[in-house]
PDB file of C-alpha atoms in Angstrom:
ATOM      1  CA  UNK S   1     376.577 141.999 176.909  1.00 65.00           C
ATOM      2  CA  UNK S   2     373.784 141.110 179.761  1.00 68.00           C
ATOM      3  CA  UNK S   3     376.591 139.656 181.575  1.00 74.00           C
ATOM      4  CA  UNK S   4     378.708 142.728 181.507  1.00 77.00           C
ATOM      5  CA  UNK S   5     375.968 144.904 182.770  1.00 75.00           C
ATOM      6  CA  UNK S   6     375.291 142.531 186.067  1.00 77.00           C
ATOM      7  CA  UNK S   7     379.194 142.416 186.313  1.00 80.00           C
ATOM      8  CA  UNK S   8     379.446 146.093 185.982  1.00 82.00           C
ATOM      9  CA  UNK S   9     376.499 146.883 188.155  1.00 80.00           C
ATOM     10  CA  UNK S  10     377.667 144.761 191.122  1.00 80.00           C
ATOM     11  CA  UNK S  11     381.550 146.434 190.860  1.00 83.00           C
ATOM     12  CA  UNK S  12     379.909 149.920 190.835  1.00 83.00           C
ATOM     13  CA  UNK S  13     377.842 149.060 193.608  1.00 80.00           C
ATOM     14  CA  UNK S  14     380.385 148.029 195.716  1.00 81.00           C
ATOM     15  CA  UNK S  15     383.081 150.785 195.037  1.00 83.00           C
ATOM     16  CA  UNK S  16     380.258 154.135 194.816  1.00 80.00           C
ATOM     17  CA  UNK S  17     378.630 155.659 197.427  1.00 86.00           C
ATOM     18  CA  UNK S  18     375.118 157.707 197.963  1.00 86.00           C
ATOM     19  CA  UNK S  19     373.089 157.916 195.165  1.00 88.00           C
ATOM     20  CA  UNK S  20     375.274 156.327 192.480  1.00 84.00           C
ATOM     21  CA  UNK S  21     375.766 153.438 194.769  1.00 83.00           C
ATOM     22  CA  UNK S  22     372.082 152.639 195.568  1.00 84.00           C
ATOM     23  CA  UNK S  23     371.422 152.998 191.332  1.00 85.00           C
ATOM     24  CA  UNK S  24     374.134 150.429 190.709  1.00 83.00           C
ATOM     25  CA  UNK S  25     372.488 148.333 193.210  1.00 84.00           C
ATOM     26  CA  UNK S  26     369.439 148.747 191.611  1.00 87.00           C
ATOM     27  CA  UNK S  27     370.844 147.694 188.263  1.00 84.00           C
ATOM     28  CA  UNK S  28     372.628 144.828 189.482  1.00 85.00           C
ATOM     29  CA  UNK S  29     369.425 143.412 191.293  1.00 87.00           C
ATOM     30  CA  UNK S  30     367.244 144.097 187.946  1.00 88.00           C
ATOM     31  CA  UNK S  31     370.000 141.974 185.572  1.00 87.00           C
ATOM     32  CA  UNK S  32     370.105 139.229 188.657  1.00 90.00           C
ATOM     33  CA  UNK S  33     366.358 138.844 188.475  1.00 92.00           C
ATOM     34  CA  UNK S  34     366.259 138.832 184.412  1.00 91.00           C
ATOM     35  CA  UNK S  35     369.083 135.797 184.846  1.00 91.00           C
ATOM     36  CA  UNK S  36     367.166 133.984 187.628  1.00 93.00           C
ATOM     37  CA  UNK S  37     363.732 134.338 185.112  1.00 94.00           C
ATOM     38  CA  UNK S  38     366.277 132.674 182.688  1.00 91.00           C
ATOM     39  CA  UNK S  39     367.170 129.651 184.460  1.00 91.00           C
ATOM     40  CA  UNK S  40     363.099 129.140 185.698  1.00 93.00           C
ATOM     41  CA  UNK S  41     362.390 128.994 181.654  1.00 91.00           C
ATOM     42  CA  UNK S  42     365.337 126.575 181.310  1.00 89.00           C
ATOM     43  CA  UNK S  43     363.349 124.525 183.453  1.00 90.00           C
ATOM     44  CA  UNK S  44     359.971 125.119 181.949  1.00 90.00           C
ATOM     45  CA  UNK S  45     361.294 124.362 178.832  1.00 88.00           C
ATOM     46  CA  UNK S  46     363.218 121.438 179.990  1.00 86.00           C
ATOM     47  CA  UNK S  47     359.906 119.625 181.989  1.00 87.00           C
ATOM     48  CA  UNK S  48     357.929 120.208 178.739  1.00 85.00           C
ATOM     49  CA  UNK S  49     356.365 116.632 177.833  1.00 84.00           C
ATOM     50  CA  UNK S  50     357.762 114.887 181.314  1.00 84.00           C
ATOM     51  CA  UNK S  51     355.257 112.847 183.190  1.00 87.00           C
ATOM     52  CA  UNK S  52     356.051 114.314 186.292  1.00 89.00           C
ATOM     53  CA  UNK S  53     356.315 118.495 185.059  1.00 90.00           C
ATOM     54  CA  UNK S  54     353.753 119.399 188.032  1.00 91.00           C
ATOM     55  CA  UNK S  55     355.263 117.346 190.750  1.00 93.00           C
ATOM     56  CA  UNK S  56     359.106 118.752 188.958  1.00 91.00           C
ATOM     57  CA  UNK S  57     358.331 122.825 188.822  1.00 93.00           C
ATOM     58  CA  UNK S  58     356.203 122.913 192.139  1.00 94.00           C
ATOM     59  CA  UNK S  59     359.212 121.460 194.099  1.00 93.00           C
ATOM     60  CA  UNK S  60     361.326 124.276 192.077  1.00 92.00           C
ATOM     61  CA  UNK S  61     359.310 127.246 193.194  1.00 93.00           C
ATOM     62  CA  UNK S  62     359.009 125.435 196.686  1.00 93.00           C
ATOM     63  CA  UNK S  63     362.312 125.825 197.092  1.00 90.00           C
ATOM     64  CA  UNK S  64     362.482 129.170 195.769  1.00 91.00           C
ATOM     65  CA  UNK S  65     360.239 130.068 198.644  1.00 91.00           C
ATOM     66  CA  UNK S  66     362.421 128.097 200.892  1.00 91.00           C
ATOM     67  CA  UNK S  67     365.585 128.163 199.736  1.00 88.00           C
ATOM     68  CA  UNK S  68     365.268 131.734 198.401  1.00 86.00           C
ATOM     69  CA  UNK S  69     369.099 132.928 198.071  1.00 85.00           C
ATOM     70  CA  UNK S  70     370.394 129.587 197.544  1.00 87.00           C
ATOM     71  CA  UNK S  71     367.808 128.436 194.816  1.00 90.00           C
ATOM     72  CA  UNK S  72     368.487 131.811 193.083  1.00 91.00           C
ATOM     73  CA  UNK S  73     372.061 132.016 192.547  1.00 91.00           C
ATOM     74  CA  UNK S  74     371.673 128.904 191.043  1.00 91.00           C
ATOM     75  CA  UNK S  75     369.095 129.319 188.469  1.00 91.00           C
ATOM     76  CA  UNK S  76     371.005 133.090 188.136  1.00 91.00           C
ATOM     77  CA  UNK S  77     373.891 130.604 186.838  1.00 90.00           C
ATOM     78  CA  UNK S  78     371.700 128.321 184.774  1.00 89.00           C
ATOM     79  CA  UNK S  79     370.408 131.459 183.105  1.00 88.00           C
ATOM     80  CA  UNK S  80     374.511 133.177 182.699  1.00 87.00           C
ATOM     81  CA  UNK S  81     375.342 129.844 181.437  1.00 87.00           C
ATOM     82  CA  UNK S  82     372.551 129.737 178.821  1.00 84.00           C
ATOM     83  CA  UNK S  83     374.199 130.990 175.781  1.00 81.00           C
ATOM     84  CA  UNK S  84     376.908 128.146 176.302  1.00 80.00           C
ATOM     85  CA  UNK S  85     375.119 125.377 177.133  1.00 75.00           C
ATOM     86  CA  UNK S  86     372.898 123.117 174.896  1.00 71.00           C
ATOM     87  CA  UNK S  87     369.839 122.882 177.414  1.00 68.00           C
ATOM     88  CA  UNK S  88     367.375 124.866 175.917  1.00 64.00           C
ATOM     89  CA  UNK S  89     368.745 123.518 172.244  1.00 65.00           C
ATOM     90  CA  UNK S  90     368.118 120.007 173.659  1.00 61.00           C
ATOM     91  CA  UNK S  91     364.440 118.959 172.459  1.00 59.00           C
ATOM     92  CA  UNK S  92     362.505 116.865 175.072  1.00 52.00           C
ATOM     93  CA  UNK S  93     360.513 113.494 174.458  1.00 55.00           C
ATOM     94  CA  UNK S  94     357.005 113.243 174.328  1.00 56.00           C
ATOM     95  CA  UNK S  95     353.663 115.373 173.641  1.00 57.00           C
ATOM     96  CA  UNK S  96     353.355 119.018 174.164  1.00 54.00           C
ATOM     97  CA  UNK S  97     357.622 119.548 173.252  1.00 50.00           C
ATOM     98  CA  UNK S  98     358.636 121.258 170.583  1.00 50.00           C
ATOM     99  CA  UNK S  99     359.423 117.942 168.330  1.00 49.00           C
ATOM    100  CA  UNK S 100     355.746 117.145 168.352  1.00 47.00           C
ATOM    101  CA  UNK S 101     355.399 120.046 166.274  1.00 47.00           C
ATOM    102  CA  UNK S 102     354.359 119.408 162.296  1.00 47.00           C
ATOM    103  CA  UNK S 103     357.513 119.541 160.131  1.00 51.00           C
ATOM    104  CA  UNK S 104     357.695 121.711 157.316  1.00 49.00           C
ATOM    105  CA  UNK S 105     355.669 124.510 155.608  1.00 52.00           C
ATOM    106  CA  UNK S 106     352.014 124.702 156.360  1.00 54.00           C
ATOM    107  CA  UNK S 107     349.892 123.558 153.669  1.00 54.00           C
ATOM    108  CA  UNK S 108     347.858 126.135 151.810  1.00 54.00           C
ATOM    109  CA  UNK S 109     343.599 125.479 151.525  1.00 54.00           C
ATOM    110  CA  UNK S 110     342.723 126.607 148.239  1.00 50.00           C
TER     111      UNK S 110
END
């Protein structure tokens, strides 16, 4: 339904006028900025256990800084795309990802 409401926001934006236009604006910049936060924890999540994480997200939010509208829409999509795709179900390698984790229930200390 998140994708509705940007959808819906950005239509009413660019049909009302005054007031009602400038509140759909509003709304459709909010859900673009939840969708961009989206796509950056794609990423985070994605980097987890990588060698090169640092070198991976500073050269992200470099370009964000750069690259502002560009690097946007794209993680915008990365985050719309989310419920389809298998990247955040996808478990990265190594130490510090979510397989390192201990497998099943906790053991009880009596």
């Amino acid at each position: 339904s998140a994708p509705l409401v940007l959808a819906a926001s950005v239509i009413a934006a660019a049909v009302l006028e005054g007031v009602a236009g400038l509140a759909a604006s509003a709304a459709a910049g909010a859900a673009y900025l939840a969708f961009v936060l989206v796509g950056l924890a794609i990423i985070h999540f994605i980097s987890r256990g990588r060698p090169m994480r640092g070198i991976l997200l500073g050269a992200v939010y470099a370009g964000l800084v750069v690259f502002n509208t560009g690097f946007t829409m794209i993680l915008a999509i990365m985050g719309l795309t989310e419920p389809f795709s298998p990247l955040r179900r996808w478990r990265p390698p190594g130490p510090g990802g979510p397989t390192s984790a201990p497998k099943g229930p906790p053991s009880s200390q009596v």
